[in-house]
Coordinates of C-alpha atoms in Angstrom, one line a residue:
M1 CA -15.1 34.8 -41.0
S2 CA -13.6 37.9 -39.4
D3 CA -10.0 37.3 -38.3
S4 CA -10.7 40.4 -35.7
P5 CA -11.0 39.8 -31.8
T6 CA -14.0 39.2 -31.0
V7 CA -15.5 41.4 -27.9
L8 CA -19.4 40.8 -26.3
C9 CA -20.9 43.6 -25.6
A10 CA -23.2 43.8 -22.7
Q11 CA -25.4 46.9 -21.7
P12 CA -29.3 47.2 -21.1
D13 CA -29.5 50.3 -22.6
A14 CA -29.7 49.8 -26.5
G15 CA -28.6 53.4 -27.5
E16 CA -26.0 53.2 -25.5
R17 CA -24.8 49.8 -26.5
A18 CA -25.0 50.8 -29.9
E19 CA -22.5 53.9 -28.9
T20 CA -20.2 51.7 -27.5
A21 CA -20.6 49.1 -30.0
D22 CA -19.2 51.6 -32.7
A23 CA -16.6 52.6 -30.6
L24 CA -15.2 49.0 -30.0
A25 CA -15.7 48.2 -34.1
D26 CA -13.9 51.6 -34.3
A27 CA -11.1 49.6 -32.9
G28 CA -11.3 46.9 -35.0
L29 CA -12.9 44.1 -32.9
A30 CA -15.9 42.0 -33.8
V31 CA -18.4 42.7 -31.5
K32 CA -21.7 40.9 -30.4
E33 CA -24.0 42.8 -28.2
V34 CA -26.2 41.7 -25.4
G35 CA -29.0 43.7 -23.4
S36 CA -29.0 41.3 -20.1
V37 CA -27.1 38.7 -18.1
E38 CA -29.4 35.9 -19.5
T39 CA -28.5 37.0 -23.1
L40 CA -24.9 37.2 -22.2
T41 CA -24.9 33.8 -20.9
E42 CA -26.6 32.4 -23.8
A43 CA -23.9 34.3 -26.2
L44 CA -21.0 33.5 -24.3
D45 CA -19.1 30.6 -25.8
R46 CA -15.3 30.2 -26.1
S47 CA -14.6 32.5 -29.3
V48 CA -15.2 35.5 -27.3
D49 CA -11.9 37.2 -26.6
C50 CA -13.2 40.1 -24.4
V51 CA -16.5 40.7 -22.6
V52 CA -17.1 44.4 -22.8
T53 CA -20.1 45.0 -19.5
A54 CA -22.1 47.6 -17.5
F55 CA -22.7 46.5 -14.2
D56 CA -26.2 47.1 -13.5
F57 CA -29.1 45.0 -15.1
P58 CA -32.8 44.2 -15.0
D59 CA -31.9 40.7 -14.2
G60 CA -28.2 40.6 -12.5
D61 CA -25.2 42.5 -11.9
G62 CA -21.3 42.5 -12.7
F63 CA -20.9 40.1 -10.4
D64 CA -23.0 37.6 -12.1
V65 CA -21.4 38.2 -15.7
V66 CA -18.1 37.5 -14.2
D67 CA -19.2 34.1 -13.1
A68 CA -21.1 33.3 -16.1
V69 CA -17.6 34.2 -18.0
R70 CA -15.6 32.4 -15.7
S71 CA -17.4 28.9 -16.2
V72 CA -17.3 29.2 -19.7
N73 CA -13.6 30.6 -20.6
P74 CA -11.7 31.4 -17.4
A75 CA -9.2 33.2 -19.9
C76 CA -11.4 35.3 -21.0
V77 CA -10.9 39.3 -20.0
V78 CA -13.8 40.7 -18.7
A79 CA -13.7 44.9 -18.7
L80 CA -16.3 46.4 -16.3
Y81 CA -17.8 49.7 -17.6
T82 CA -19.8 51.3 -15.3
E83 CA -19.8 54.4 -13.0
H84 CA -19.9 52.6 -10.2
A85 CA -16.9 53.2 -7.5
P86 CA -13.7 50.2 -8.1
S87 CA -14.8 49.2 -4.4
D88 CA -18.1 48.0 -5.1
L89 CA -16.6 45.7 -8.4
P90 CA -15.7 42.1 -8.4
R91 CA -11.8 41.6 -8.1
G92 CA -9.6 40.0 -10.9
S93 CA -7.8 36.6 -10.3
P94 CA -5.7 34.1 -11.9
E95 CA -8.3 32.1 -13.5
Q96 CA -10.3 35.8 -14.3
V97 CA -9.0 38.8 -15.3
V98 CA -11.2 41.9 -14.5
E99 CA -10.4 45.5 -15.7
Y100 CA -12.5 48.7 -15.2
V101 CA -13.2 51.9 -17.1
P102 CA -15.2 54.2 -15.4
R103 CA -18.1 56.2 -17.3
T104 CA -17.2 59.3 -16.0
V105 CA -13.9 60.2 -17.4
P106 CA -13.5 61.8 -20.7
E107 CA -13.6 59.7 -23.9
S108 CA -14.5 56.9 -21.5
R109 CA -15.7 54.9 -24.8
E110 CA -12.3 55.0 -26.4
R111 CA -10.6 54.4 -23.4
L112 CA -12.7 51.2 -23.1
A113 CA -12.1 50.2 -26.7
D114 CA -8.1 50.6 -26.1
V115 CA -8.5 48.3 -22.9
A116 CA -10.8 45.9 -24.7
A117 CA -8.1 45.8 -28.1
M118 CA -5.1 45.1 -25.9
A119 CA -7.0 42.3 -23.9
A120 CA -8.3 40.7 -26.7
A121 CA -5.2 40.6 -28.6
E122 CA -3.4 39.1 -25.5
I123 CA -5.8 36.3 -25.0
T124 CA -5.6 35.9 -29.3
Q125 CA -1.9 35.6 -29.2
A126 CA -2.0 33.5 -26.1
A127 CA -4.9 31.1 -27.3
Y128 CA -4.1 27.1 -28.2
P129 CA -6.0 25.3 -31.1
V130 CA -9.1 23.4 -30.1
P131 CA -10.6 20.5 -31.6
E132 CA -14.0 21.4 -33.3
T133 CA -15.2 18.5 -31.1
E134 CA -14.0 19.8 -28.0
T135 CA -17.3 19.9 -25.7
E136 CA -17.5 16.0 -26.6
R137 CA -13.6 15.8 -26.1
L138 CA -13.6 17.2 -22.5
A139 CA -16.8 14.9 -21.5
A140 CA -14.2 11.9 -22.2
V141 CA -11.6 13.1 -20.3
Q142 CA -13.8 13.8 -17.3
R143 CA -14.7 10.1 -17.4
Y144 CA -11.2 9.1 -16.0
D145 CA -9.6 9.9 -12.7
V146 CA -6.2 11.1 -12.8
D147 CA -5.0 10.4 -9.4
Q148 CA -6.7 6.7 -9.3
L149 CA -4.7 6.2 -12.6
A150 CA -1.4 7.6 -11.7
A151 CA -1.4 4.8 -8.9
T152 CA -1.6 2.0 -11.9
D153 CA 1.8 0.7 -12.1
A154 CA 1.3 -0.4 -15.4
F155 CA 1.6 3.2 -16.9
D156 CA 4.8 3.6 -14.4
R157 CA 6.4 0.9 -16.1
L158 CA 5.4 1.5 -19.7
T159 CA 7.1 5.2 -19.3
A160 CA 9.9 3.4 -17.9
L161 CA 10.7 1.1 -21.0
M162 CA 10.2 3.9 -23.2
T163 CA 12.7 6.1 -21.6
S164 CA 15.1 3.0 -22.0
H165 CA 13.8 1.7 -25.5
F166 CA 14.1 5.4 -27.0
D167 CA 17.2 6.7 -25.0
I168 CA 15.4 9.9 -24.0
D169 CA 15.1 11.6 -20.8
V170 CA 11.1 12.1 -20.5
A171 CA 8.3 9.9 -21.3
F172 CA 5.0 10.5 -20.1
V173 CA 0.9 9.9 -20.5
G174 CA -0.9 12.7 -19.9
L175 CA -4.5 13.5 -20.2
M176 CA -5.7 17.3 -21.8
D177 CA -8.1 18.8 -19.5
E178 CA -10.0 22.0 -20.1
H179 CA -7.0 24.2 -19.1
E180 CA -4.2 21.9 -18.8
E181 CA -2.8 18.5 -19.5
R182 CA -2.5 16.2 -16.2
F183 CA 0.1 13.6 -16.0
V184 CA -0.8 9.7 -15.6
A185 CA 2.6 8.9 -15.4
C186 CA 6.0 10.8 -15.8
E187 CA 9.5 9.2 -16.1
G188 CA 12.7 11.3 -15.8
A189 CA 11.0 13.9 -14.3
N190 CA 8.2 15.0 -11.4
W191 CA 5.5 16.5 -13.9
R192 CA 2.1 16.7 -12.4
T193 CA 0.4 19.4 -14.5
L194 CA 1.4 21.8 -17.7
A195 CA -0.7 24.5 -18.9
R196 CA -2.5 23.6 -22.0
E197 CA -0.9 26.6 -24.0
D198 CA 2.6 25.6 -23.0
T199 CA 2.6 22.0 -23.8
I200 CA 3.3 20.5 -27.4
C201 CA 0.3 18.0 -26.7
T202 CA -2.0 20.8 -27.5
H203 CA -1.4 20.3 -31.1
T204 CA -1.0 16.5 -30.8
I205 CA -4.4 15.6 -29.7
L206 CA -5.6 17.5 -32.9
T207 CA -4.1 15.1 -35.7
D208 CA -4.3 10.9 -35.8
E209 CA -0.6 11.2 -37.1
T210 CA 2.2 10.8 -35.0
M211 CA 3.6 14.5 -33.6
V212 CA 7.3 15.1 -34.0
V213 CA 9.5 18.5 -33.1
E214 CA 13.0 17.8 -33.8
D215 CA 14.3 21.1 -32.6
T216 CA 11.5 23.4 -30.4
H217 CA 14.0 26.2 -31.2
E218 CA 13.5 25.9 -34.7
D219 CA 9.7 25.7 -34.5
P220 CA 8.1 29.1 -34.5
R221 CA 4.8 27.4 -32.9
F222 CA 7.4 26.5 -29.7
A223 CA 10.4 28.7 -30.0
E224 CA 9.2 31.5 -27.2
V225 CA 7.6 29.3 -25.0
D226 CA 9.1 29.6 -21.8
A227 CA 7.8 26.5 -20.2
L228 CA 9.6 24.4 -22.8
K229 CA 12.6 25.8 -22.2
Q230 CA 12.2 25.8 -18.4
L231 CA 11.8 22.3 -18.7
D232 CA 14.6 21.3 -20.7
I233 CA 12.6 20.0 -23.7
R234 CA 14.3 20.1 -27.1
S235 CA 12.9 17.7 -29.0
Y236 CA 9.4 15.7 -28.9
A237 CA 7.6 12.6 -30.0
G238 CA 3.6 12.1 -29.3
V239 CA 1.0 9.8 -30.2
R240 CA -2.6 11.1 -29.6
L241 CA -4.9 9.1 -27.2
T242 CA -8.3 8.2 -28.1
D243 CA -11.0 6.7 -26.1
R244 CA -13.3 3.8 -27.7
E245 CA -15.7 6.3 -29.4
G246 CA -12.8 8.4 -30.9
N247 CA -12.6 11.6 -28.5
A248 CA -9.3 12.3 -28.0
I249 CA -8.1 12.4 -24.7
G250 CA -4.7 13.0 -24.1
A251 CA -1.1 11.7 -25.5
V252 CA 1.9 9.6 -24.9
C253 CA 5.1 11.3 -25.5
C254 CA 9.0 11.3 -25.6
T255 CA 11.0 14.5 -24.8
D256 CA 14.6 15.1 -24.7
S257 CA 17.0 18.1 -23.6
E258 CA 18.5 17.8 -27.2
P259 CA 17.3 18.4 -30.7
R260 CA 16.7 14.5 -32.4
R261 CA 14.8 12.7 -35.4
Y262 CA 13.2 9.7 -34.8
T263 CA 13.4 6.6 -37.3
Q264 CA 10.1 5.3 -38.8
A265 CA 10.6 2.3 -36.6
E266 CA 10.7 4.0 -33.3
L267 CA 8.0 5.9 -34.4
D268 CA 6.1 2.8 -35.1
D269 CA 7.3 1.5 -31.9
L270 CA 5.6 4.8 -30.2
Q271 CA 2.4 3.9 -31.5
R272 CA 3.0 0.3 -30.0
F273 CA 2.9 2.3 -26.9
A274 CA -0.1 4.3 -27.1
D275 CA -2.2 1.6 -28.0
E276 CA -1.1 -0.1 -24.9
V277 CA -2.2 3.0 -23.0
E278 CA -5.2 3.2 -24.8
E279 CA -5.8 -0.8 -24.0
Q280 CA -4.8 0.2 -20.1
L281 CA -7.2 3.1 -20.0
L282 CA -10.1 0.8 -21.4
L283 CA -9.6 -1.6 -19.0
R284 CA -9.7 0.9 -16.3
R285 CA -13.2 2.0 -17.5
Q286 CA -14.5 -1.3 -17.9
L287 CA -13.4 -1.9 -13.7
Q288 CA -15.1 1.3 -13.3
G289 CA -18.3 -0.4 -14.9
D290 CA -18.1 2.5 -17.0
A291 CA -17.6 1.1 -20.7

């Protein structure tokens, strides 16, 4: 498997598409080619780092391409490569970045390749690890109503007990959605959501082992994450939450503003707190008739 960023090249004319694909490959990108909106939609998945597309297709246009990309991966950059004026094209937004490269400029394909390479590199660097069973995992998370769970006193009591028991700043229960972690309960802070690339729990849900970071400043995965610095998270311990089918849906966690270690007895206690949260989540599913 190639380690190069993956770019999906969409142009209806096979000859032009091949020339564009060659320019992208020369820039060090792994290229997939498609000739229609339909085949683009079929080829889209989260492995695609950037989409380079014409605007006019027999079965749609650039607006359809942007919508298709947004539905699969809102972080993926779309670079529109067309002779249409920018005023005719869809605009970027926080959910979907849209670049524009006019075909009418000299060496337009080389310029397009540079734009795609830079955009794909930024997405790759900001990406977070995703479980192999991400589709099933997300379907499991969607069965839970976070607002309803947040109104359940049991989770507040558990996180309050955790902060006292471990002598930490913050304890929380979070469910990991597609692009953010949503907090069911959070004692010691008023966190409601955190972008998935900014939360240590992104890594916690990948393993059945307790995730411990004694000092975020010394861990290369988290040392440069500005959100952790802003939230004053210097140490972390978390246990993955799973549903009855084994899907990783979130985490129960402790954070503190100072580096710290956890004894094995403390980690065992954290696992017990997580077990209780799982029982409470299952109970809520049963009360809703969904388990």
